[in-house]
mmCIF file of C-alpha atoms and ligand atoms in Angstrom:
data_model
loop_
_atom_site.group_PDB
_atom_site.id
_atom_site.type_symbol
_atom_site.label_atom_id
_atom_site.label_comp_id
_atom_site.label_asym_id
_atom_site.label_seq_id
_atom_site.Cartn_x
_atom_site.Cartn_y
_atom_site.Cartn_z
ATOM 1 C CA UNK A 259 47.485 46.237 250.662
ATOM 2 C CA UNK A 260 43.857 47.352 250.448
ATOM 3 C CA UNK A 261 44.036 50.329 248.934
ATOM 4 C CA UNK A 262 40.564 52.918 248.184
ATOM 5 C CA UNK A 263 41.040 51.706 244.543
ATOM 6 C CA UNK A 264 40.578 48.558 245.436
ATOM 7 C CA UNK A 265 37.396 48.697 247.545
ATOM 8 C CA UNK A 266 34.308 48.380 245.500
ATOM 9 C CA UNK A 267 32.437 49.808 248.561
ATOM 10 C CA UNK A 268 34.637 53.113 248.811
ATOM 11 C CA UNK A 269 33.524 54.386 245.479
ATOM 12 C CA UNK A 270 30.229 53.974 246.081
ATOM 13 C CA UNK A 271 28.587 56.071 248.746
ATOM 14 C CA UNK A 272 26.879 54.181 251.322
ATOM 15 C CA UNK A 273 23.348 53.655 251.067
ATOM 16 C CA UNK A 274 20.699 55.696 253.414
ATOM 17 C CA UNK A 275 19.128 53.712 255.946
ATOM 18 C CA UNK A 276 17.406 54.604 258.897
ATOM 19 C CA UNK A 277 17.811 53.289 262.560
ATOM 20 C CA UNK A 278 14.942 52.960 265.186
ATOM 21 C CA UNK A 279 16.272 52.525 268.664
ATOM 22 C CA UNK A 280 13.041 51.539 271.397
ATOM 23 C CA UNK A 281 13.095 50.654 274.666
ATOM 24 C CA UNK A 282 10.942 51.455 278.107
ATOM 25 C CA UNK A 283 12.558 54.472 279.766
ATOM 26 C CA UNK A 284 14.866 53.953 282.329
ATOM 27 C CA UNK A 285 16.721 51.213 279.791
ATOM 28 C CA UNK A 286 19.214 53.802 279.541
ATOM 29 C CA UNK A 287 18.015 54.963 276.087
ATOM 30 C CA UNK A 288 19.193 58.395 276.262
ATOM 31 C CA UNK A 289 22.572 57.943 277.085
ATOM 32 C CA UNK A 290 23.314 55.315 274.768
ATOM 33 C CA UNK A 291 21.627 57.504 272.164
ATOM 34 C CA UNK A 292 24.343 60.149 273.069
ATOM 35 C CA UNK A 293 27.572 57.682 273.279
ATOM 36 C CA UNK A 294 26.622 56.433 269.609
ATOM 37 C CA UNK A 295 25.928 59.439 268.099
ATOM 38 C CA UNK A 296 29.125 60.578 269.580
ATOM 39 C CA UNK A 297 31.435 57.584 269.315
ATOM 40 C CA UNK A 298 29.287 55.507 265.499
ATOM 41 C CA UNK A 299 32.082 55.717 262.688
ATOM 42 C CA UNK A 300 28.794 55.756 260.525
ATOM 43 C CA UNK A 301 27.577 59.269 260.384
ATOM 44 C CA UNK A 302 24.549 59.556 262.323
ATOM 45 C CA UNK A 303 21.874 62.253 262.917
ATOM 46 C CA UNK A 304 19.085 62.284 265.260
ATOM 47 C CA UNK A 305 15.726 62.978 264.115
ATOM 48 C CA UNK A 306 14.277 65.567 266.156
ATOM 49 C CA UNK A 307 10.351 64.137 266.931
ATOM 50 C CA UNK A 308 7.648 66.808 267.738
ATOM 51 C CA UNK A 309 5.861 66.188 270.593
ATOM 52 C CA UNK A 310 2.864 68.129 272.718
ATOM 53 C CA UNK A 311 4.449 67.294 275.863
ATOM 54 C CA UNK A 312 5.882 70.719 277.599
ATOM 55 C CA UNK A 313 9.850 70.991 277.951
ATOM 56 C CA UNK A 314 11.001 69.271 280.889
ATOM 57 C CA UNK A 315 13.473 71.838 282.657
ATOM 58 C CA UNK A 316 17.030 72.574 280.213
ATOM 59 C CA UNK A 317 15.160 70.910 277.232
ATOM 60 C CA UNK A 318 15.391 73.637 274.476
ATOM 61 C CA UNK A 319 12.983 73.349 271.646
ATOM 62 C CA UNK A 320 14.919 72.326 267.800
ATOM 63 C CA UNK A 321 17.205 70.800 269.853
ATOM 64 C CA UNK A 322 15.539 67.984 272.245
ATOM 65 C CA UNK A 323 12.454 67.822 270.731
ATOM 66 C CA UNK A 324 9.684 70.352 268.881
ATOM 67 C CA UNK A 325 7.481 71.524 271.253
ATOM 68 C CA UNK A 326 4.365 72.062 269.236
ATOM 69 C CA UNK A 327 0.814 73.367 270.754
ATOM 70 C CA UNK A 328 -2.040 70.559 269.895
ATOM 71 C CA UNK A 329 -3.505 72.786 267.216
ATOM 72 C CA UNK A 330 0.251 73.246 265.553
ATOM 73 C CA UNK A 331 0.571 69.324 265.822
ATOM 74 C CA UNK A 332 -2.776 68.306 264.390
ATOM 75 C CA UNK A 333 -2.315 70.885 261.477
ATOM 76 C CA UNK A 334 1.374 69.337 260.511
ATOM 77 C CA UNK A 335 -0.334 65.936 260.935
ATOM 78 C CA UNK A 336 -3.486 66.438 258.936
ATOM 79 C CA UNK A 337 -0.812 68.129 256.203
ATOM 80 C CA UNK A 338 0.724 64.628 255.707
ATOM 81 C CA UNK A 339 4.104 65.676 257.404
ATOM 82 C CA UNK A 340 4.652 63.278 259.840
ATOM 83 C CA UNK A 341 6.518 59.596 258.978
ATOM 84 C CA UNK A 342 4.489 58.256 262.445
ATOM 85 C CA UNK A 343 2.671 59.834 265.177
ATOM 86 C CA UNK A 344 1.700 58.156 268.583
ATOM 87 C CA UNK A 345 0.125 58.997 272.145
ATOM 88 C CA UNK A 346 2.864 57.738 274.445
ATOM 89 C CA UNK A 347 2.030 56.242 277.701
ATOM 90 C CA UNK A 348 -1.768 57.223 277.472
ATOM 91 C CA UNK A 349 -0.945 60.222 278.826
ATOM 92 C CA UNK A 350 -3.077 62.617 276.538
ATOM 93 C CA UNK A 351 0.521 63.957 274.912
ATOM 94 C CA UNK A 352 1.403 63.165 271.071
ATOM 95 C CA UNK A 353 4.718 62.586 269.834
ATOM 96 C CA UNK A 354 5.914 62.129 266.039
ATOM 97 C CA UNK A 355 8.956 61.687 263.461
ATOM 98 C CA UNK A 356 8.815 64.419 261.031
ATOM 99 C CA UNK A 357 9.763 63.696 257.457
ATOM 100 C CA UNK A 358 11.329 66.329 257.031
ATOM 101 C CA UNK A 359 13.896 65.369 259.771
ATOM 102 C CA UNK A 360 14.641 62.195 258.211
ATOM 103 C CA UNK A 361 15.530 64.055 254.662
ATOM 104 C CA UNK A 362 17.564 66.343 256.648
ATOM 105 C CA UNK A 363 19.935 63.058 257.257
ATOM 106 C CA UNK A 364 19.863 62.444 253.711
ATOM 107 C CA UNK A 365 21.036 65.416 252.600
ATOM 108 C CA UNK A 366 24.120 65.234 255.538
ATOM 109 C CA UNK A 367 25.147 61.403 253.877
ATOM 110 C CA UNK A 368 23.876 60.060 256.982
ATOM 111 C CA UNK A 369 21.353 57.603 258.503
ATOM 112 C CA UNK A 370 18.544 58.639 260.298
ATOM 113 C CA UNK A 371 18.536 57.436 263.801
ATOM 114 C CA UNK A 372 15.061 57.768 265.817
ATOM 115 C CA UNK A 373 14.316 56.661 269.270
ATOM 116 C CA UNK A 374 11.061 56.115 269.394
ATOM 117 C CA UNK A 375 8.165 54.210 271.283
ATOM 118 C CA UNK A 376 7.295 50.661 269.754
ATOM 119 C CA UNK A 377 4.097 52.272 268.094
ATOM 120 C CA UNK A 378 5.996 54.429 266.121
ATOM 121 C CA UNK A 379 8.370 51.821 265.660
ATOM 122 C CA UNK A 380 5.911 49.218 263.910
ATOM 123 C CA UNK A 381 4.986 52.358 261.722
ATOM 124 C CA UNK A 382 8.209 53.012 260.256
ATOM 125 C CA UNK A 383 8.924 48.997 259.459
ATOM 126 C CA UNK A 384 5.855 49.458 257.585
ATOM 127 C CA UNK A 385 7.257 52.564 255.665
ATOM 128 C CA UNK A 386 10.888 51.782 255.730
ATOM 129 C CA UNK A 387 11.169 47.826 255.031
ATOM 130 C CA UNK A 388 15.064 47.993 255.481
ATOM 131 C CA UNK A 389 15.478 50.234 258.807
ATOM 132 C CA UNK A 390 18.000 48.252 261.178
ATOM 133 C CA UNK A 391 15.602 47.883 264.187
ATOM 134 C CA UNK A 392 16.693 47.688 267.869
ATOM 135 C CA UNK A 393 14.931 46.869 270.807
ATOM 136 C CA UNK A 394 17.201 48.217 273.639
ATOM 137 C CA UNK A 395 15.998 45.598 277.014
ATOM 138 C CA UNK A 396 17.375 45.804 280.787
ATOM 139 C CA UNK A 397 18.662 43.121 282.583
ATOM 140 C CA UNK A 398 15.623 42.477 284.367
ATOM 141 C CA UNK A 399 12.659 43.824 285.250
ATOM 142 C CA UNK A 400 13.702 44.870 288.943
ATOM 143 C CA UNK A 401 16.525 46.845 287.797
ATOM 144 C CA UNK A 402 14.597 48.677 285.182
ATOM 145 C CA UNK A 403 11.773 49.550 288.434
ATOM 146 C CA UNK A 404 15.061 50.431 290.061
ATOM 147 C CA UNK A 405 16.137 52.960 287.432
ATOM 148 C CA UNK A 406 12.874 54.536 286.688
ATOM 149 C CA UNK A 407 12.650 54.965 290.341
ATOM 150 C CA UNK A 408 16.179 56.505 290.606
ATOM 151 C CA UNK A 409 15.892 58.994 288.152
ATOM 152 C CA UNK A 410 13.323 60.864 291.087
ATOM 153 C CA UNK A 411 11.551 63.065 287.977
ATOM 154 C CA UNK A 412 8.391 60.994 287.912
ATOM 155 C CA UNK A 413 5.119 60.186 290.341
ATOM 156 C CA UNK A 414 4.446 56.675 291.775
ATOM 157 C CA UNK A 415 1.347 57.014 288.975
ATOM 158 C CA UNK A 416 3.595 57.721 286.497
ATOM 159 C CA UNK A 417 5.909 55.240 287.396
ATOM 160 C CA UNK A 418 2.870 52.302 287.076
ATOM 161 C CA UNK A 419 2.101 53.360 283.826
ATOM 162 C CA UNK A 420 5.362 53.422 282.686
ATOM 163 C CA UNK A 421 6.388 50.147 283.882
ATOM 164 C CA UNK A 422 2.867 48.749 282.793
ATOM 165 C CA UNK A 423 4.211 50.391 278.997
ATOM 166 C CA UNK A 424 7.237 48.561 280.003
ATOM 167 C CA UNK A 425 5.623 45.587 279.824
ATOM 168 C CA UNK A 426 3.717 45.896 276.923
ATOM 169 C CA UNK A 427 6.536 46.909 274.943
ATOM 170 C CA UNK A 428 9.047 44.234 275.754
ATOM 171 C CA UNK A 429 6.244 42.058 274.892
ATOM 172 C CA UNK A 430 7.000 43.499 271.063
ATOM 173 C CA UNK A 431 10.515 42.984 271.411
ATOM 174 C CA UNK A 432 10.656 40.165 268.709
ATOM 175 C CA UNK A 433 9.573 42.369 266.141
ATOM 176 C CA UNK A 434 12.923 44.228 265.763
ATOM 177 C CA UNK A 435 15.929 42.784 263.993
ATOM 178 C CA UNK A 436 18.198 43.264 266.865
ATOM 179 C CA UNK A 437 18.233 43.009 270.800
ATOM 180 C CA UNK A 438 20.248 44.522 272.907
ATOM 181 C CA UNK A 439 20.316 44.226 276.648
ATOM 182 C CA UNK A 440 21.938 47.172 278.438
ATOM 183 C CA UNK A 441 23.773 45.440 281.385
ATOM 184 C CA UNK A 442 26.781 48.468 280.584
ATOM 185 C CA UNK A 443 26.818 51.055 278.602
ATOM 186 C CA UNK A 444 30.180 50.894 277.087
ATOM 187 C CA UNK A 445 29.698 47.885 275.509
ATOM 188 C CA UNK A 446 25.623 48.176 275.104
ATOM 189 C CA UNK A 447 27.056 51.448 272.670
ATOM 190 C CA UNK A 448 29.842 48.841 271.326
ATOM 191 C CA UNK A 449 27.573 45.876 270.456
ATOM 192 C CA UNK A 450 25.111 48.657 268.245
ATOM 193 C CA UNK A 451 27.818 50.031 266.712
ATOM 194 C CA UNK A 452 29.213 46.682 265.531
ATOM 195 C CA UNK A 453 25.638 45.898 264.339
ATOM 196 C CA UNK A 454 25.285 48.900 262.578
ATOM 197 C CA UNK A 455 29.075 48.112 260.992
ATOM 198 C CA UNK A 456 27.513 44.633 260.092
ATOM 199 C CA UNK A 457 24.169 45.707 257.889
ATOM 200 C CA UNK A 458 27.057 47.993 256.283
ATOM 201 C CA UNK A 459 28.777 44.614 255.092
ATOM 202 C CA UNK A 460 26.194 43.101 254.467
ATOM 203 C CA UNK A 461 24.640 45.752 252.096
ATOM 204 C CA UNK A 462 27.497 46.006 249.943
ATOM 205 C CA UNK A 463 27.342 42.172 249.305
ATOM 206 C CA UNK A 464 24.816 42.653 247.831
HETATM 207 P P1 LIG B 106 9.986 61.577 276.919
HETATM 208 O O1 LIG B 106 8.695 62.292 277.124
HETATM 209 O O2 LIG B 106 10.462 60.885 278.179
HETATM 210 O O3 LIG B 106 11.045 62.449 276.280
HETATM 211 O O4 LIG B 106 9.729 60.416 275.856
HETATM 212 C C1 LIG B 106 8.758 59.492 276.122
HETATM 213 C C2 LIG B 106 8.749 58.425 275.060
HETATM 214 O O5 LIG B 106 8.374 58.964 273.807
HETATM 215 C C3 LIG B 106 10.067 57.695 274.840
HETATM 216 O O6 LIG B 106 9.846 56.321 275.047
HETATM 217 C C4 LIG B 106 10.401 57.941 273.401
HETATM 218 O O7 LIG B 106 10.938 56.776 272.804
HETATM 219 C C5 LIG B 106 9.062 58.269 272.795
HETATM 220 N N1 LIG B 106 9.191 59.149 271.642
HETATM 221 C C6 LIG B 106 9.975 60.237 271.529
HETATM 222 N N2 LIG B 106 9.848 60.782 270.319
HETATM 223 C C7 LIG B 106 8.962 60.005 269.635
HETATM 224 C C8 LIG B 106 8.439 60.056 268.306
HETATM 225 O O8 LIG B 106 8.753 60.914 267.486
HETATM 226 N N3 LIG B 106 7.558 59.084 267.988
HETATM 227 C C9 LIG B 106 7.174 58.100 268.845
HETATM 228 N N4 LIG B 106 6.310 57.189 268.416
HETATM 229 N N5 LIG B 106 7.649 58.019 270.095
HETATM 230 C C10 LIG B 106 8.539 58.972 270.487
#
């Protein structure tokens, strides 16, 4: 019988790592994001990211995002307390991963899980060598048009220069460790989690 005294890896608590999650919108990104968080056996918190962009209607600020003026954002970023900032899809509005939200996933025993654009995403490889790095894709490019177009929130002009984004992001794909196409959600959520599961293996090998 395997009992806690005789795994190595229950003694020892589980290293910190930190998970990036990209993908265009309209991959899906959100509600996968909510599944794992919900369903991951490893504790997982979401870093809240600051952005300049005003709250779309029922987003409350500390808990979908921090809405910060330009000035407040360029002050926190000039004070060295962002982990990566980037202007997402050109459109004049600045998003970022505070540090401070990645400690606060630390100090739970959890990993830090950010969904972020593929800028920000190259940043933090950079930063944090060992982040398990997933590049979220839709089955094709017809359904993802199809789902952006679905949703009914956005312009036509928005909709061009998201699926222009789109394009220039999957074109980064490679970059992450892992790919994952979302052709359902169930098991998109079940494939991360057994990824995740594996680089917790695979650490205590080591
Ligand atoms: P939305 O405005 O639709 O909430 O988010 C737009 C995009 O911004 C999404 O693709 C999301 O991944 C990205 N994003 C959200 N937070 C951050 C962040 O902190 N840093 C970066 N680089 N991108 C972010």
């Amino acid at each position: 019988m395997n009992t806690a005294s005789e795994d190595p890896s229950a003694a020892s608590p589980m290293p910190f790592r930190v998970v990036v999650l990209s993908g265009p919108s309209g991959s899906g990104k959100t509600t996968i994001v909510n599944q794992l968080i919900r369903l991951s056996p490893i504790p997982l918190v979401k870093a809240i990211s600051a952005t300049t962009r005003p709250p779309r209607k029922g987003e409350r600020h500390g808990e979908d995002y921090y809405f910060l003026t330009h000035e407040e954002f360029l002050a926190r970023k000039t004070a060295g307390e962002f982990v990566e900032t980037a202007e997402v899809y050109g459109a004049g509005y600045w998003y970022g991963t505070l540090l401070s939200e990645i400690d606060r996933a630390r100090q739970l025993n959890s990993w830090s899980f950010l969904e972020i654009d593929v800028e920000g995403a190259l940043r933090v490889m950079q930063l944090f060598p060992d982040a398990i790095t997933i590049f979220l894709k839709t089955p094709s490019p017809d359904v993802f048009e199809h789902r952006l177009r679905g949703r009914g929130t956005d312009s036509e002009e928005t909709i061009q220069r998201r699926l222009k984004q789109a394009h220039h992001e999957l074109a980064q794909a490679d970059k992450y460790r892992h790919q994952v196409v979302n052709d359902d959600l169930d098991s998109a959520v079940t494939r991360i989690i057994s990824l995740l599961e594996h680089e917790v293996t695979a650490c205590s090998k080591n």
